[in-house]
Amino acid sequence: MIRQLRQALCLLFLVRFLAGDFSVYNAIMKGTLVHCLSLHKDDFQLWNDAIVGVSEKGTISFVGNGCDVKTLSEVYGFSVDQVTNLGRKFLIPGLIDTHLHAPQYAFTGTGTDLPLLEWLNRYTFPIESKYADLQIAEHAYTKAVKRVLSLGTTTGCYYATIHLPATKLLVQIINQLGQRAYVGKVNMDRNSPETYVESTENSLKDTEEFIQYCLASGEEGKRLVTPIITPRFVPSCTTELMTGLGRLAAQYNVPIQSHISENCDEVKWVKDLHPECESYTDVYEKHNLLNEKSVMAHGVYLKDEELQKFADAGAGISHCPTSNFQLASGVFNVRNALDKGVKVGLGTDVAGGYSSSMWESIRQAMNASNTFRFGREFNSVGYREAFALATVGGAEVLGLGERVGNFWPGKEFDALIVDPFVEGGPFDVFEWENEEQIFEKMVMMGDDRNIESVFVGGKLVAGTSKV
Ligand SMILES: [Zn+2]
């Protein structure tokens, strides 16, 4: 597999070289590269002594073997002195959080005692309603984005609140801090507290203004932030509102995010609200909110027929196991969804999830899958696959598979330099351990202390640069 990949890469390099795409480099790094070519566990690749060239535009120009540095330097036109040797540090793709609530960051790790519907009313809605105040929004959103960047999340798919000014401010903060993101102004026009609800008309008007605001900030492919249509979930949105949002999604060709089948009481409530629909999935489908640009969080109670609808529509699921455990919602069967051909990525779902770290999501995804192994044979998700879900999986779910998720030449350099040997770090490495064992320790026990640098589009956005 690795040999085939290398042959393919060599061919690609040659084509790109003949196209004259290699003259100036932002950085050239030598270290242990770890990434996944797909979600399949055989496509996990740990490449010792690899060299990665990053173009001036922030894209990956080439990948090659460290022992071939002289030849590579002649072929790609760089000086051997330009190569930064990372030693035994890892170079890995940035992590992709496919579902998190920026306003909820402030109370992450608290309010862990209630199930979803009570939790929303008791903790979430009162906090989110405070974001009408731009000072609160600026303070909390800056902290939230800085925190997730420092943990290695290079792309985040955010819910904001119903407030248009604060949601625009979140976009500004993300742009300033340099993260890649999808941001949605939340829509809620029913079954919501008096202090945190909008009229259908205003909800649609503000959503359209928000989309136009984001799209005006730069051309497609160059913008860091993409607007995403964000009906909170079916119980919060009238048919009229969902119909209008489906229309806006089609008109502006923008992605859609929402929640689906997270909790038993919620599923029953949706059934009561929409007796005309066959299922929760059917409600979104009937309102033109389920397509190849949709990312739906949770999906714990989706039936196989509904998963089939996801696969047929090309819609993705954001699996948020930390949240599913914290809110005692249930356990999503990732293996079953993948077997049905559904796109799956991971999300933290702060503050339903107690941690804004995607490393925790990776571990909890493994634990969640292991619950299906209790007392029976089951092919549960291991650390390689869970890491793949947090990188290439997330990229596919967000429709960014051509741009980020691994080190395929031509993609954006969204990457982390990880130091497993950092002084005062969260785990120890012993001399008899090989690189894969050390990387596994990082996945299972590592944290922001191990993350030396975070790059988005080739630009350093957190940590320190030694390149
Ligand atoms: Zn959520």
Coordinates of C-alpha atoms and ligand atoms in Angstrom, one line a residue:
M1 CA 0.0 0.0 0.0
I2 CA 2.7 2.5 1.0
R3 CA 4.8 1.6 -2.0
Q4 CA 1.8 2.2 -4.3
L5 CA 1.2 5.5 -2.6
R6 CA 4.8 6.5 -3.1
Q7 CA 4.6 5.6 -6.7
A8 CA 1.4 7.6 -7.2
L9 CA 3.0 10.5 -5.3
C10 CA 6.1 10.4 -7.5
L11 CA 4.0 10.6 -10.6
L12 CA 2.0 13.4 -9.2
F13 CA 5.2 15.3 -8.2
L14 CA 6.5 14.9 -11.7
V15 CA 3.3 16.3 -13.3
R16 CA 3.3 19.2 -10.9
F17 CA 7.0 19.8 -11.4
L18 CA 6.5 19.9 -15.2
A19 CA 3.8 22.4 -14.5
G20 CA 6.4 24.6 -12.8
D21 CA 4.6 24.7 -9.4
F22 CA 7.6 24.4 -7.2
S23 CA 9.7 27.6 -7.2
V24 CA 9.1 29.1 -3.7
Y25 CA 8.6 27.4 -0.4
N26 CA 7.0 28.6 2.8
A27 CA 8.6 25.7 4.6
I28 CA 10.2 22.3 4.1
M29 CA 10.0 19.9 7.1
K30 CA 11.5 16.5 7.8
G31 CA 10.0 14.3 10.5
T32 CA 7.6 11.4 11.0
L33 CA 4.5 12.0 9.0
V34 CA 1.2 10.4 10.2
H35 CA -2.0 10.6 8.2
C36 CA -4.8 8.6 6.7
L37 CA -5.6 8.3 3.0
S38 CA -9.1 7.2 3.8
L39 CA -11.2 5.9 6.7
H40 CA -10.1 2.4 6.0
K41 CA -7.7 1.1 8.7
D42 CA -5.2 -0.1 6.0
D43 CA -5.0 3.5 4.8
F44 CA -3.4 4.7 8.0
Q45 CA 0.2 5.7 7.2
L46 CA 3.1 6.4 9.5
W47 CA 6.0 7.5 7.4
N48 CA 9.3 7.7 9.2
D49 CA 11.8 10.2 7.9
A50 CA 9.4 12.0 5.5
I51 CA 9.9 15.4 3.9
V52 CA 7.0 17.7 3.3
G53 CA 7.3 20.9 1.1
V54 CA 4.9 23.7 1.7
S55 CA 4.4 26.2 -1.0
E56 CA 4.3 30.0 -0.6
K57 CA 0.5 29.7 -1.1
G58 CA 0.3 27.4 1.9
T59 CA -0.4 24.3 0.0
I60 CA 1.5 21.0 0.1
S61 CA 3.9 20.9 -2.8
F62 CA 5.5 17.5 -2.4
V63 CA 6.0 14.6 0.0
G64 CA 9.1 12.4 -0.2
N65 CA 11.7 10.3 1.7
G66 CA 14.2 12.1 3.9
C67 CA 17.0 9.8 2.6
D68 CA 16.3 11.2 -0.9
V69 CA 16.7 14.8 0.2
K70 CA 19.5 15.6 -2.3
T71 CA 17.5 14.2 -5.3
L72 CA 14.4 15.9 -4.0
S73 CA 16.2 19.2 -3.7
E74 CA 17.3 19.0 -7.3
V75 CA 13.9 18.0 -8.6
Y76 CA 11.9 20.5 -6.6
G77 CA 14.4 23.3 -6.6
F78 CA 15.3 24.0 -3.0
S79 CA 18.4 24.0 -1.0
V80 CA 19.1 21.2 1.6
D81 CA 19.8 24.0 4.1
Q82 CA 16.1 25.1 3.9
V83 CA 15.0 21.8 5.4
T84 CA 13.9 22.0 9.1
N85 CA 14.6 18.8 10.9
L86 CA 11.8 18.0 13.3
G87 CA 13.7 15.0 14.8
R88 CA 11.3 12.5 16.3
K89 CA 8.4 14.9 16.3
F90 CA 5.3 14.0 14.4
L91 CA 3.7 16.0 11.6
I92 CA 0.0 15.3 11.4
P93 CA -3.0 16.8 9.7
G94 CA -5.0 19.4 11.7
L95 CA -8.1 18.0 13.6
I96 CA -11.6 18.7 12.2
D97 CA -14.4 19.3 14.7
T98 CA -17.6 18.8 12.8
H99 CA -19.9 20.0 15.5
L100 CA -19.4 22.5 18.3
H101 CA -21.3 25.4 19.9
A102 CA -19.1 28.4 20.3
P103 CA -21.4 30.2 22.9
Q104 CA -21.5 27.1 25.0
Y105 CA -17.7 27.0 25.4
A106 CA -18.0 29.3 28.5
F107 CA -19.9 26.6 30.5
T108 CA -18.1 23.5 29.2
G109 CA -17.4 21.0 31.9
T110 CA -20.4 22.2 34.1
G111 CA -24.1 21.3 34.0
T112 CA -23.3 17.6 33.6
D113 CA -26.4 16.3 35.5
L114 CA -29.3 16.6 33.1
P115 CA -30.5 14.9 29.9
L116 CA -30.8 16.9 26.7
L117 CA -34.2 18.6 26.8
E118 CA -33.9 19.7 30.5
W119 CA -30.2 20.6 29.9
L120 CA -31.2 22.9 27.1
N121 CA -33.8 24.8 29.2
R122 CA -31.8 24.9 32.4
Y123 CA -28.3 25.7 31.2
T124 CA -28.0 26.3 27.5
F125 CA -30.8 28.7 26.5
P126 CA -30.1 31.2 29.5
I127 CA -26.4 31.3 28.5
E128 CA -26.9 31.6 24.8
S129 CA -29.4 34.5 25.3
K130 CA -26.6 36.5 26.8
Y131 CA -24.9 36.8 23.4
A132 CA -27.2 39.6 22.6
D133 CA -24.5 41.5 24.4
L134 CA -21.5 42.0 22.1
Q135 CA -19.0 42.5 24.9
I136 CA -19.9 39.1 26.3
A137 CA -19.7 37.6 22.8
E138 CA -16.3 39.1 22.0
H139 CA -14.8 37.9 25.3
A140 CA -16.2 34.3 25.2
Y141 CA -15.8 33.7 21.5
T142 CA -12.2 34.8 21.5
K143 CA -11.5 32.4 24.4
A144 CA -13.4 29.6 22.6
V145 CA -11.6 29.9 19.3
K146 CA -8.1 30.3 20.9
R147 CA -8.7 27.2 23.0
V148 CA -9.7 24.9 20.2
L149 CA -6.9 26.1 18.0
S150 CA -4.4 25.4 20.8
L151 CA -5.8 21.9 21.0
G152 CA -5.1 21.3 17.3
T153 CA -8.5 21.9 15.8
T154 CA -7.7 23.6 12.5
T155 CA -11.3 23.4 11.2
G156 CA -14.4 23.9 13.3
C157 CA -18.1 23.7 12.3
Y158 CA -19.7 26.1 14.7
Y159 CA -23.2 26.9 15.9
A160 CA -23.4 30.5 17.1
T161 CA -26.6 31.9 18.6
I162 CA -29.8 33.4 17.1
H163 CA -28.1 36.9 17.3
L164 CA -26.9 38.3 14.0
P165 CA -24.4 40.9 15.3
A166 CA -22.7 38.4 17.6
T167 CA -22.6 35.8 14.9
K168 CA -20.9 38.3 12.6
L169 CA -18.5 39.0 15.4
L170 CA -17.7 35.3 15.7
V171 CA -16.8 35.3 12.0
Q172 CA -14.4 38.3 12.5
I173 CA -12.7 36.6 15.5
I174 CA -12.2 33.3 13.6
N175 CA -10.8 35.3 10.6
Q176 CA -8.4 37.2 12.9
L177 CA -7.2 34.1 14.6
G178 CA -6.8 32.2 11.3
Q179 CA -9.0 29.1 11.8
R180 CA -10.9 27.4 9.0
A181 CA -14.5 27.3 9.9
Y182 CA -18.2 26.9 9.1
V183 CA -20.3 29.3 11.1
G184 CA -24.1 29.2 11.5
K185 CA -26.5 31.8 12.8
V186 CA -28.9 29.6 14.8
N187 CA -32.6 29.5 13.9
M188 CA -35.4 29.1 16.5
D189 CA -39.0 30.2 16.1
R190 CA -40.9 27.8 18.3
N191 CA -40.8 25.8 21.6
S192 CA -38.2 28.2 22.9
P193 CA -38.0 30.6 25.9
E194 CA -39.5 34.1 25.5
T195 CA -36.1 35.6 26.0
Y196 CA -34.5 33.4 23.3
V197 CA -36.7 33.1 20.3
E198 CA -37.2 34.9 17.0
S199 CA -40.0 35.5 14.5
T200 CA -40.0 33.3 11.4
E201 CA -39.6 36.4 9.3
N202 CA -36.6 37.9 11.2
S203 CA -35.0 34.5 11.4
L204 CA -35.0 34.1 7.6
K205 CA -34.1 37.8 7.0
D206 CA -31.1 37.6 9.4
T207 CA -29.9 34.3 8.0
E208 CA -29.9 35.7 4.5
E209 CA -28.0 38.8 5.7
F210 CA -25.5 36.6 7.5
I211 CA -24.9 34.4 4.4
Q212 CA -24.3 37.5 2.3
Y213 CA -22.0 38.9 4.9
C214 CA -19.8 35.8 4.9
L215 CA -19.8 35.4 1.1
A216 CA -18.7 39.0 0.7
S217 CA -15.6 38.5 2.8
G218 CA -13.7 36.7 0.0
E219 CA -14.0 34.5 -3.0
E220 CA -14.8 30.8 -2.9
G221 CA -11.7 28.7 -2.0
K222 CA -9.9 31.7 -0.4
R223 CA -12.3 32.5 2.4
L224 CA -11.6 30.9 5.8
V225 CA -15.2 31.0 7.0
T226 CA -18.1 29.5 5.1
P227 CA -21.7 30.3 6.2
I228 CA -23.8 27.3 7.1
I229 CA -27.6 27.1 7.5
T230 CA -28.3 26.2 11.1
P231 CA -31.9 25.2 12.2
R232 CA -31.2 24.3 15.8
F233 CA -33.2 21.1 15.6
V234 CA -36.7 20.2 14.4
P235 CA -38.5 21.0 17.7
S236 CA -37.2 24.6 17.5
C237 CA -38.2 25.4 13.9
T238 CA -41.6 25.7 12.3
T239 CA -42.4 24.1 8.9
E240 CA -42.4 27.6 7.5
L241 CA -39.0 28.4 8.8
M242 CA -37.5 25.1 7.7
T243 CA -39.0 25.6 4.2
G244 CA -37.4 29.0 4.0
L245 CA -34.0 27.7 5.2
G246 CA -34.1 24.9 2.6
R247 CA -34.8 27.6 0.0
L248 CA -31.8 29.8 1.2
A249 CA -29.5 26.8 1.2
A250 CA -30.3 26.0 -2.4
Q251 CA -30.3 29.7 -3.5
Y252 CA -26.8 30.4 -2.1
N253 CA -25.5 26.8 -2.5
V254 CA -24.3 26.7 1.2
P255 CA -24.1 23.8 3.6
I256 CA -26.6 22.9 6.3
Q257 CA -26.1 21.6 9.8
S258 CA -28.5 20.5 12.5
H259 CA -29.1 17.9 15.2
I260 CA -30.9 14.6 14.6
S261 CA -32.0 11.7 16.8
E262 CA -29.8 12.5 19.7
N263 CA -32.1 11.4 22.6
C264 CA -35.2 9.2 23.0
D265 CA -37.5 12.0 24.3
E266 CA -36.4 14.3 21.4
V267 CA -37.2 11.6 18.8
K268 CA -40.6 11.1 20.3
W269 CA -41.3 14.8 20.4
V270 CA -40.4 15.2 16.7
K271 CA -42.8 12.3 15.9
D272 CA -45.6 14.1 17.8
L273 CA -44.8 17.4 16.0
H274 CA -44.6 15.9 12.5
P275 CA -47.1 12.9 12.3
E276 CA -47.1 13.5 8.5
C277 CA -43.4 12.4 8.3
E278 CA -42.2 8.9 8.4
S279 CA -39.1 9.7 10.5
Y280 CA -36.9 12.4 11.9
T281 CA -34.8 12.1 8.7
D282 CA -37.9 12.5 6.6
V283 CA -38.7 15.8 8.3
Y284 CA -35.3 17.3 7.1
E285 CA -35.6 15.6 3.7
K286 CA -39.1 17.0 3.1
H287 CA -37.8 20.6 3.9
N288 CA -34.9 20.2 1.5
L289 CA -32.4 20.2 4.4
L290 CA -30.9 16.8 3.7
N291 CA -28.3 16.7 0.8
E292 CA -24.6 16.2 0.2
K293 CA -23.8 19.5 2.0
S294 CA -25.7 18.5 5.2
V295 CA -24.0 17.6 8.4
M296 CA -26.2 16.3 11.1
A297 CA -25.0 15.8 14.7
H298 CA -25.5 12.6 16.7
G299 CA -27.9 10.3 14.8
V300 CA -27.8 7.9 17.8
Y301 CA -31.4 6.6 17.1
L302 CA -31.4 6.6 13.3
K303 CA -32.9 3.4 11.9
D304 CA -31.2 1.6 9.1
E305 CA -33.7 3.0 6.6
E306 CA -32.8 6.5 7.7
L307 CA -29.0 5.8 7.4
Q308 CA -29.8 4.6 3.9
K309 CA -31.4 8.0 3.2
F310 CA -28.2 9.6 4.5
A311 CA -26.1 7.5 2.2
D312 CA -28.3 8.1 -0.8
A313 CA -28.3 11.9 -0.2
G314 CA -24.6 12.0 0.5
A315 CA -25.3 13.6 3.9
G316 CA -22.8 13.3 6.7
I317 CA -23.1 12.6 10.4
S318 CA -21.1 14.3 13.1
H319 CA -20.5 11.6 15.8
C320 CA -20.2 13.3 19.2
P321 CA -19.5 10.6 21.7
T322 CA -18.3 12.7 24.6
S323 CA -21.6 14.6 24.5
N324 CA -23.6 11.4 24.0
F325 CA -22.0 9.9 27.2
Q326 CA -22.2 13.2 29.2
L327 CA -25.9 13.8 28.5
A328 CA -26.7 10.0 28.7
S329 CA -28.2 10.3 25.3
G330 CA -27.1 6.9 23.9
V331 CA -24.4 5.3 21.8
F332 CA -24.1 5.9 18.1
N333 CA -22.9 2.8 16.2
V334 CA -20.2 4.2 13.9
R335 CA -19.4 0.8 12.4
N336 CA -23.0 0.3 11.2
A337 CA -23.1 3.8 9.7
L338 CA -19.8 3.3 7.9
D339 CA -20.9 -0.1 6.6
K340 CA -24.0 1.6 5.2
G341 CA -21.8 4.0 3.3
V342 CA -22.6 7.1 5.4
K343 CA -20.0 9.8 5.7
V344 CA -18.9 10.2 9.4
G345 CA -16.7 12.7 11.2
L346 CA -16.2 13.5 14.9
G347 CA -17.4 16.5 16.9
T348 CA -16.9 17.7 20.5
D349 CA -20.4 19.2 20.8
V350 CA -19.3 21.5 23.5
A351 CA -20.9 22.0 26.0
G352 CA -23.0 18.8 25.7
G353 CA -19.5 17.4 25.6
Y354 CA -17.4 18.2 28.6
S355 CA -14.2 18.7 26.5
S356 CA -13.4 21.0 23.6
S357 CA -10.5 18.6 22.7
M358 CA -10.9 16.5 19.6
W359 CA -8.4 14.1 21.2
E360 CA -11.0 13.4 23.8
S361 CA -13.6 12.8 21.0
I362 CA -11.2 10.3 19.4
R363 CA -10.9 8.4 22.6
Q364 CA -14.6 8.5 23.4
A365 CA -15.4 7.3 19.8
M366 CA -13.3 4.2 20.6
N367 CA -15.1 3.7 23.9
A368 CA -18.5 4.2 22.3
S369 CA -17.7 1.6 19.6
N370 CA -16.3 -0.7 22.3
T371 CA -19.7 -0.8 24.0
F372 CA -21.0 -2.8 21.1
R373 CA -18.3 -5.4 21.8
F374 CA -19.5 -6.1 25.4
G375 CA -20.0 -9.9 25.5
R376 CA -19.9 -10.4 21.8
E377 CA -17.8 -10.4 18.6
F378 CA -17.8 -6.9 17.1
N379 CA -15.3 -5.1 14.9
S380 CA -15.0 -1.9 17.0
V381 CA -13.3 1.3 15.9
G382 CA -9.6 1.3 16.9
Y383 CA -7.3 4.3 17.4
R384 CA -6.2 4.4 13.7
E385 CA -9.8 4.6 12.5
A386 CA -10.8 7.1 15.2
F387 CA -7.9 9.3 14.2
A388 CA -9.0 8.9 10.5
L389 CA -12.5 10.0 11.5
A390 CA -11.1 13.2 13.2
T391 CA -9.1 14.1 10.0
V392 CA -10.2 12.7 6.6
G393 CA -13.6 11.7 7.9
G394 CA -14.3 15.3 9.1
A395 CA -13.0 16.7 5.8
E396 CA -15.4 14.5 3.8
V397 CA -18.4 15.3 6.0
L398 CA -17.8 19.1 5.5
G399 CA -17.2 18.7 1.8
L400 CA -13.5 19.7 2.2
G401 CA -12.0 16.4 1.2
E402 CA -10.2 17.9 -1.8
R403 CA -8.7 20.6 0.4
V404 CA -7.7 19.3 3.8
G405 CA -7.6 16.1 5.9
N406 CA -4.2 14.6 5.0
F407 CA -0.9 15.5 3.3
W408 CA -1.9 14.7 -0.3
P409 CA 0.0 17.2 -2.5
G410 CA -2.1 20.1 -3.6
K411 CA -4.1 20.2 -0.4
E412 CA -3.9 23.1 2.1
F413 CA -1.2 22.7 4.7
D414 CA -3.5 22.5 7.8
A415 CA -1.2 20.6 10.1
L416 CA 0.2 20.1 13.6
I417 CA 3.8 19.6 14.8
V418 CA 3.4 17.2 17.7
D419 CA 6.2 16.7 20.3
P420 CA 5.7 13.5 22.3
F421 CA 8.9 14.1 24.2
V422 CA 7.9 17.6 25.6
E423 CA 9.2 18.3 29.1
G424 CA 6.3 18.1 31.6
G425 CA 4.1 16.4 29.0
P426 CA 1.2 14.1 29.9
F427 CA 2.9 10.8 29.2
D428 CA 6.4 9.1 29.1
V429 CA 8.2 7.5 26.2
F430 CA 10.6 4.6 26.8
E431 CA 13.6 3.8 24.7
W432 CA 12.1 0.4 23.5
E433 CA 9.0 2.0 22.0
N434 CA 8.7 2.4 18.3
E435 CA 7.2 5.4 16.5
E436 CA 3.7 3.8 16.1
Q437 CA 3.5 3.0 19.8
I438 CA 4.6 6.5 20.6
F439 CA 1.9 7.9 18.3
E440 CA -0.7 5.7 19.9
K441 CA 0.3 7.1 23.3
M442 CA -0.2 10.6 21.9
V443 CA -3.7 9.7 20.6
M444 CA -4.7 8.1 23.9
M445 CA -3.0 10.4 26.4
G446 CA -1.7 13.5 24.6
D447 CA -2.9 17.1 25.0
D448 CA -2.1 20.7 24.1
R449 CA 1.3 20.4 25.9
N450 CA 2.4 18.1 23.0
I451 CA 1.2 20.5 20.3
E452 CA 4.1 22.6 19.3
S453 CA 2.7 24.3 16.3
V454 CA -0.7 24.7 14.5
F455 CA -0.8 25.7 10.9
V456 CA -3.9 26.6 8.8
G457 CA -3.2 27.1 5.1
G458 CA 0.5 27.1 5.8
K459 CA 0.2 30.0 8.3
L460 CA 1.2 29.5 12.0
V461 CA -2.0 30.1 14.0
A462 CA -1.1 28.7 17.4
G463 CA 2.1 27.5 19.2
T464 CA 5.5 28.3 18.1
S465 CA 7.2 28.1 14.8
K466 CA 10.5 26.4 14.5
V467 CA 10.3 26.3 10.7
Ligands
ZN1 ZN -24.9 20.2 19.4

